[in-house]
Coordinates of C-alpha atoms in Angstrom, one line a residue:
X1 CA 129.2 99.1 80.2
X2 CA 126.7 101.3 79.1
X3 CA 123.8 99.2 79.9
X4 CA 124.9 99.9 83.9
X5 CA 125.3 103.3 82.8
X6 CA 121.6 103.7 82.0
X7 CA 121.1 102.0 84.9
X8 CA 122.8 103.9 87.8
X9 CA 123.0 107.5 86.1
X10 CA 120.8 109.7 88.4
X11 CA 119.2 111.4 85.7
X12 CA 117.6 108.2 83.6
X13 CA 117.0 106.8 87.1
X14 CA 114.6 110.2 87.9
X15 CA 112.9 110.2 84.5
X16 CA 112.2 106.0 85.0
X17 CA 111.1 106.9 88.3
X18 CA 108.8 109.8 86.7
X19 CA 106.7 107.3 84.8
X20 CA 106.3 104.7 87.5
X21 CA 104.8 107.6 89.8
X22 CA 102.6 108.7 87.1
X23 CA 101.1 105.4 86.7
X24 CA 101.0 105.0 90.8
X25 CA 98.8 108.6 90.8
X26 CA 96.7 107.4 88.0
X27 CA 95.9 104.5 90.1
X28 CA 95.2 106.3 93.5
X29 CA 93.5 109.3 91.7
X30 CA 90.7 106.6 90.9
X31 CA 90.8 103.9 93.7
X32 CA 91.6 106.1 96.2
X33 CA 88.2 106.0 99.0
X34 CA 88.0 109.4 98.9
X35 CA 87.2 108.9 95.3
X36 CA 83.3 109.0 94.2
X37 CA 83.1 107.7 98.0
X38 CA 78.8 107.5 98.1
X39 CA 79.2 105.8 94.7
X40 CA 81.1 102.5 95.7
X41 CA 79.5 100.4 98.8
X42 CA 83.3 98.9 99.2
X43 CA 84.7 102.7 99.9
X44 CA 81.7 104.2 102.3
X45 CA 82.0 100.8 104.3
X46 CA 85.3 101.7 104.9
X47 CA 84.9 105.3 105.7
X48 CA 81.9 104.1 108.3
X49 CA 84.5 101.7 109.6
X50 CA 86.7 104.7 110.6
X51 CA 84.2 106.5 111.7
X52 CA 82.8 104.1 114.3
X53 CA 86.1 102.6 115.2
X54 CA 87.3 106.2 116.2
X55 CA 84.3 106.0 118.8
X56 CA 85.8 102.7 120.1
X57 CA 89.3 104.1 120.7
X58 CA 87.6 106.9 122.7
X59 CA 85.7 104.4 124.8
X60 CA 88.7 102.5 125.6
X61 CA 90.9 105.7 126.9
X62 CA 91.5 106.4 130.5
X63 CA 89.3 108.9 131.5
X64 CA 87.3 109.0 128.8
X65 CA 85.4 112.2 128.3
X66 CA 81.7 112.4 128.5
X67 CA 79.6 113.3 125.6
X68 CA 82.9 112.7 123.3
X69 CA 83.2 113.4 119.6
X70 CA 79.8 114.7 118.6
X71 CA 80.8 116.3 115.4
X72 CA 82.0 112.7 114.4
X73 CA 79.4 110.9 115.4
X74 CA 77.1 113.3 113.6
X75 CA 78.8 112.8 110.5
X76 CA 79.1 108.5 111.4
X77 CA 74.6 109.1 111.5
X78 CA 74.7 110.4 108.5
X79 CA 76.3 107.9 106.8
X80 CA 74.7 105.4 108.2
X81 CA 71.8 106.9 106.8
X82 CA 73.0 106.9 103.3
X83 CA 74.2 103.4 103.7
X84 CA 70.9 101.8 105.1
X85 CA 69.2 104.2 102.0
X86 CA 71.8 102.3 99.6
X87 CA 72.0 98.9 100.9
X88 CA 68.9 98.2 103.0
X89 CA 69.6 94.4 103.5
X90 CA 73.4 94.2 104.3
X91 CA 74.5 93.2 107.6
X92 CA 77.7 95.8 107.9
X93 CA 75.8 98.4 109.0
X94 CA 74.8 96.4 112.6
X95 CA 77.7 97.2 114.3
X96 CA 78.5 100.6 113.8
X97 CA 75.1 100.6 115.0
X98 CA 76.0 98.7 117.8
X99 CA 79.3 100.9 118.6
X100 CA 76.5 103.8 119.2
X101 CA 74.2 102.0 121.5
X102 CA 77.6 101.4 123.7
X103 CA 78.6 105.6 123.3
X104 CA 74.9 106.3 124.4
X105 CA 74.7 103.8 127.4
X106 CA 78.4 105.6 128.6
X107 CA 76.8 108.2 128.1
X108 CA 73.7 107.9 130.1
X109 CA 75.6 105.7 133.1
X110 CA 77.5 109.0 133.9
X111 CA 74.1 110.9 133.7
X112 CA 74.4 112.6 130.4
X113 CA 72.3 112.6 127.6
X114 CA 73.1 114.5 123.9
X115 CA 69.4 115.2 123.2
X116 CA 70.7 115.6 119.4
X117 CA 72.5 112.4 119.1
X118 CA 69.7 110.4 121.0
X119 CA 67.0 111.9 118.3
X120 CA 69.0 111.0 115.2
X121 CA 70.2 107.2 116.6
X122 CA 66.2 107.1 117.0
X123 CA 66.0 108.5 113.7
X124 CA 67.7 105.6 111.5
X125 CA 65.6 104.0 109.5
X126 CA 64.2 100.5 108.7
X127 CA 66.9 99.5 111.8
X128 CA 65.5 98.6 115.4
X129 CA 68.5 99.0 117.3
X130 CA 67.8 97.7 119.9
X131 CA 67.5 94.4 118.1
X132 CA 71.2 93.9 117.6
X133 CA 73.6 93.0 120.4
X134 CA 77.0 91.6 119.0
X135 CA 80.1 90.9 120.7
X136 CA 82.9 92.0 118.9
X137 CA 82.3 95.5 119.0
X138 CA 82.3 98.7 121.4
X139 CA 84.6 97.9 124.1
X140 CA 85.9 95.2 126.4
X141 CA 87.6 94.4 129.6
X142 CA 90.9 92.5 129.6
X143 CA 92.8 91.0 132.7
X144 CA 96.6 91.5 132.5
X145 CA 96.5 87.8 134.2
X146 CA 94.8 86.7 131.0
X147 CA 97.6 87.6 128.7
X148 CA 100.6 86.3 131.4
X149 CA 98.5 82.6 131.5
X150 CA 98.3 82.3 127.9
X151 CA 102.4 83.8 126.9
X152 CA 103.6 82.2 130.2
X153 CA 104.2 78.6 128.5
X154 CA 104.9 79.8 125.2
X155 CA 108.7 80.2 123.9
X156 CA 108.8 82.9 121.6
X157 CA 111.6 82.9 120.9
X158 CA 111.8 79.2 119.9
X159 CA 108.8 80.1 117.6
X160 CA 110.6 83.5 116.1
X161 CA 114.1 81.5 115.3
X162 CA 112.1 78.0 114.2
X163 CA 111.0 80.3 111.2
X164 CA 113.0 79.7 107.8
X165 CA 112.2 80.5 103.6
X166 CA 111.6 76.7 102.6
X167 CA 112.4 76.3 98.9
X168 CA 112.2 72.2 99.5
X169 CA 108.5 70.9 100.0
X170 CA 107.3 68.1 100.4
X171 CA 105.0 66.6 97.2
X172 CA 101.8 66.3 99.4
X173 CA 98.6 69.0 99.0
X174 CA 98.6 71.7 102.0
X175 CA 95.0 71.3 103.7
X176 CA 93.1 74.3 102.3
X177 CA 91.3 74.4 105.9
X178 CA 94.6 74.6 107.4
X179 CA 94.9 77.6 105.3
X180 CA 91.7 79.1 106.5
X181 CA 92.8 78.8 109.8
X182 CA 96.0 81.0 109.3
X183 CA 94.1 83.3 107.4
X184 CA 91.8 83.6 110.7
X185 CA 94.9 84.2 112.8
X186 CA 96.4 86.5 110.3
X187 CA 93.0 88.5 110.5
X188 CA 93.7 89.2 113.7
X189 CA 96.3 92.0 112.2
X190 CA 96.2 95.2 113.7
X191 CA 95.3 97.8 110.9
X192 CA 94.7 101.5 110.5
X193 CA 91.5 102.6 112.2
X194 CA 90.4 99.0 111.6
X195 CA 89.9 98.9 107.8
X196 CA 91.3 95.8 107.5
X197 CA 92.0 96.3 103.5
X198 CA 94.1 92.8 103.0
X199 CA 92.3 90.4 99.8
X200 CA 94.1 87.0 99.6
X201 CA 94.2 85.1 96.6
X202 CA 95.0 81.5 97.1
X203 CA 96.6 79.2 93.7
X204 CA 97.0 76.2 93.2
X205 CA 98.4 73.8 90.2
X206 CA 99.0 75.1 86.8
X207 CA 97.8 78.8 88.1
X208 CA 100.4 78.4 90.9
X209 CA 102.9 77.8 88.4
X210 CA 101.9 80.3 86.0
X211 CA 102.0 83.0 88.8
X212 CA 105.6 81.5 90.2
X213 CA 107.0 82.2 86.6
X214 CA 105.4 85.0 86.4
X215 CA 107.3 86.4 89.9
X216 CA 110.4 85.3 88.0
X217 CA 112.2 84.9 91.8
X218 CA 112.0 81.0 92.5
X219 CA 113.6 79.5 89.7
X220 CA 114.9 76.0 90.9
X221 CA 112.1 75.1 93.2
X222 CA 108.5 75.8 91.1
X223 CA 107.3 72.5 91.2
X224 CA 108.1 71.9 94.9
X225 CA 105.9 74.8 95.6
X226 CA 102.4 73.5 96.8
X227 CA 100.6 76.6 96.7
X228 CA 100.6 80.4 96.7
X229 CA 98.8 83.3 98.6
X230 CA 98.8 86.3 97.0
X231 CA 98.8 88.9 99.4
X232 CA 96.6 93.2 98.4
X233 CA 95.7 95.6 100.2
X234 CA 92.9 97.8 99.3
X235 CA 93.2 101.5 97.8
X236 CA 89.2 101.8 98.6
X237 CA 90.3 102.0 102.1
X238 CA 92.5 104.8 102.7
X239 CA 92.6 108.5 101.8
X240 CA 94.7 111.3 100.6
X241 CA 97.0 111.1 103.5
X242 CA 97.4 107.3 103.4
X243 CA 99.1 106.7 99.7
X244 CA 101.5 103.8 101.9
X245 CA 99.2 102.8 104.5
X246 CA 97.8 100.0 101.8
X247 CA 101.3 98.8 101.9
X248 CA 101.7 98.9 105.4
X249 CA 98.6 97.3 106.6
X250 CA 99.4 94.6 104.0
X251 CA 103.1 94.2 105.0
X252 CA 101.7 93.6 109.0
X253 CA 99.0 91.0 107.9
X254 CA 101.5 88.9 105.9
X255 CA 103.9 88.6 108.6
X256 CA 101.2 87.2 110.6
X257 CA 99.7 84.8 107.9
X258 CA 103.8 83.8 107.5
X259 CA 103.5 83.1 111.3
X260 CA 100.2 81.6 111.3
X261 CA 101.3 79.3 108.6
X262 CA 104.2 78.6 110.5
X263 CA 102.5 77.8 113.6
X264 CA 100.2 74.9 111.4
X265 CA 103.3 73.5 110.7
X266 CA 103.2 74.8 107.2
X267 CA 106.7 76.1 105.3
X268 CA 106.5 79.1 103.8
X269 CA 108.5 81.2 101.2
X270 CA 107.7 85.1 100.9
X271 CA 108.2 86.3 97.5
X272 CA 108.0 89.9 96.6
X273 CA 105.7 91.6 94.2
X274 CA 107.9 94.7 93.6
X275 CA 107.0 95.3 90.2
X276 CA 107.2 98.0 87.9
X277 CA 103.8 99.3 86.2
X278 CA 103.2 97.3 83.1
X279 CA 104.4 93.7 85.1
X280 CA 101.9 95.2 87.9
X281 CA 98.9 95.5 84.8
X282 CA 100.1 91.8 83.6
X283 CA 99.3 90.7 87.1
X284 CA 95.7 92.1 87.4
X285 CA 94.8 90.9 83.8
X286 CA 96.0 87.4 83.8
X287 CA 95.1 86.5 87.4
X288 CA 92.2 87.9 87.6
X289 CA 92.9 91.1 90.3
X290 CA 90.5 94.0 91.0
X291 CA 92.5 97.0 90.3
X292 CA 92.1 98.9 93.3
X293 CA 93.7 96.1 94.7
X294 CA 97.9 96.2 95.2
X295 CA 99.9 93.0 95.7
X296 CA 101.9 93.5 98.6
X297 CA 103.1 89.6 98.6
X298 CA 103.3 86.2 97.6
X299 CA 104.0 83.6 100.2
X300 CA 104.7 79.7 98.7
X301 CA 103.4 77.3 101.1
X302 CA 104.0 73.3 101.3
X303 CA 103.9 70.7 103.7
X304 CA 107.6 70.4 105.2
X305 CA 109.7 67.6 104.3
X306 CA 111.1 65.8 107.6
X307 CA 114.5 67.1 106.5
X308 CA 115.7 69.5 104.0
X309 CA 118.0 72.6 103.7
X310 CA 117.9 76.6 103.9
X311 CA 119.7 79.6 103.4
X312 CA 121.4 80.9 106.6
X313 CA 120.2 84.5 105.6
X314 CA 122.6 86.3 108.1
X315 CA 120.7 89.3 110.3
X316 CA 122.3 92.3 110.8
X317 CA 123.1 93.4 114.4
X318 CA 120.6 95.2 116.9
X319 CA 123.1 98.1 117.5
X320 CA 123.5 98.5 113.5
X321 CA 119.6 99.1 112.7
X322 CA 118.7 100.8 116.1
X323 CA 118.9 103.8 118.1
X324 CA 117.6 104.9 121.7
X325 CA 116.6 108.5 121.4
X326 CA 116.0 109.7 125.2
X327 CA 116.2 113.3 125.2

């Protein structure tokens, strides 16, 4: 009796809650990208990221304004500049590079030329930009036939309700490059300003088991387990305004890894990391975590057995978790 008192009075649930959001500000006041941001390669990459990916969403607008963002783009020069200073021989810096030839030839095919802009894009050093030509950045045209030929033979909703938690494997190895090739599909996540802050950690064998223990959910079905992805996000990424947006990029790109598991014909088993601080510490000490990175997941993976049982895991009603607001 008194042990759920401790646990359900308000009072000791505020001052527990207290320390765990001391610990969590401890950890963004350091990691955060903001942070000592021309000190740590991993943070300005990011922050160039955003920078250059805002001049892709302008690009792709309807009716997109000539001569757009030049404050931003000043700033995105500049720290290109430091970068290049910095880290002369990484490859990064090529395509926000590339994202500025595609502003300046917008620019110039509707007859406009920011003088300023054109001198410091000329003005980068060591970089010949007109060297580089990549594909996967800037802007590109899609055909709405494209998407209906590709979705018109594919039952999605087949796929969506073919989806369980397995906690019955089979005893063969998963095929690590059928692995990689989820964790291609799941890189196709959407993600703020396209950061893409997800770090996957892939276990196997004794580790696997050590970390399953360690999760303390999946107590019956360790050893069927064939492996586990462990699932951060990156505090280096975001900024003051983002505390969550680790957790929510995360969340997005381990649904799709669940999917693109499940579309290899893998079984999967998400199992949360919902830890409080000193579990959180065990984790980055005994397997080996960067700090600045959060678990957001754990997904067990095995090869499926050709039959074997799961939960029904009843779903709540559309009508109970929704509302149409139209005024």
């Amino acid at each position: 009796m008194k042990k759920k008192f401790l646990k359900e009075n308000s009072l000791i649930v505020y001052f527990r809650l207290c320390i765990e959001l001391l610990y969590e500000l401890k950890q963004l006041s350091v990691f955060l990208g903001i942070v000592n941001l021309h000190k740590d390669r991993n943070k300005l990459e990011a922050y160039i990221t955003k920078k250059y990916h805002s001049i892709e969403k302008g690009l792709s607008l309807p009716g997109v304004r000539v001569g757009f963002g030049e404050k931003n783009i000043v700033e995105l020069i500049d720290e290109i500049k430091n970068y290049i200073t910095n880290y002369p021989d990484s490859e990064f810096i090529l395509k926000p590079i590339e994202v500025l030839i595609h502003y300046q030839e917008f620019n110039k095919r509707h007859n406009y030329v920011n003088k300023k802009i054109e001198f410091l894009i000329n003005e980068l050093p060591t970089i010949d930009i007109n060297k580089f030509r990549q594909q996967d950045v800037g802007v590109k045209n899609i055909q709405k036939k494209q998407i209906e030929t590709v979705v018109k033979g594919f039952d999605f909703n087949q796929f969506i309700y073919s989806r369980h938690s397995v906690r019955d494997f089979a005893d063969n190895d998963v095929d690590d490059d059928l692995i990689i090739e989820a964790l291609k599909l799941a890189n196709q996540s959407p993600s703020a300003c396209n950061r893409q802050p997800w770090h996957t950690y892939v276990y196997e064998k004794a580790k696997k088991d050590q970390l399953l223990n360690f999760q303390g959910g999946c107590r019956g079905f360790v050893e069927t387990v064939n492996k586990v992805i462990l699932v951060t996000s990156d505090l280096n990424c975001f900024d003051i305004n983002e505390i969550h947006q680790a957790y929510i990029d995360g969340g997005i790109y381990s649904m799709n890894l669940i999917y693109g598991l499940h579309s290899l014909g893998i079984g999967t088993i998400p199992l949360t990391t919902g830890f409080k601080r000193n579990k959180t510490n065990l984790l980055y000490n005994k397997f080996n975590i960067p700090k600045n990175h959060v678990p957001v997941l754990m997904i067990g993976i095995g090869n499926l057995k050709d039959t074997f049982m799961v939960a029904c895991s009843a779903r709540k009603t559309v009508s109970s978790t929704n509302a149409f607001i139209k005024k």
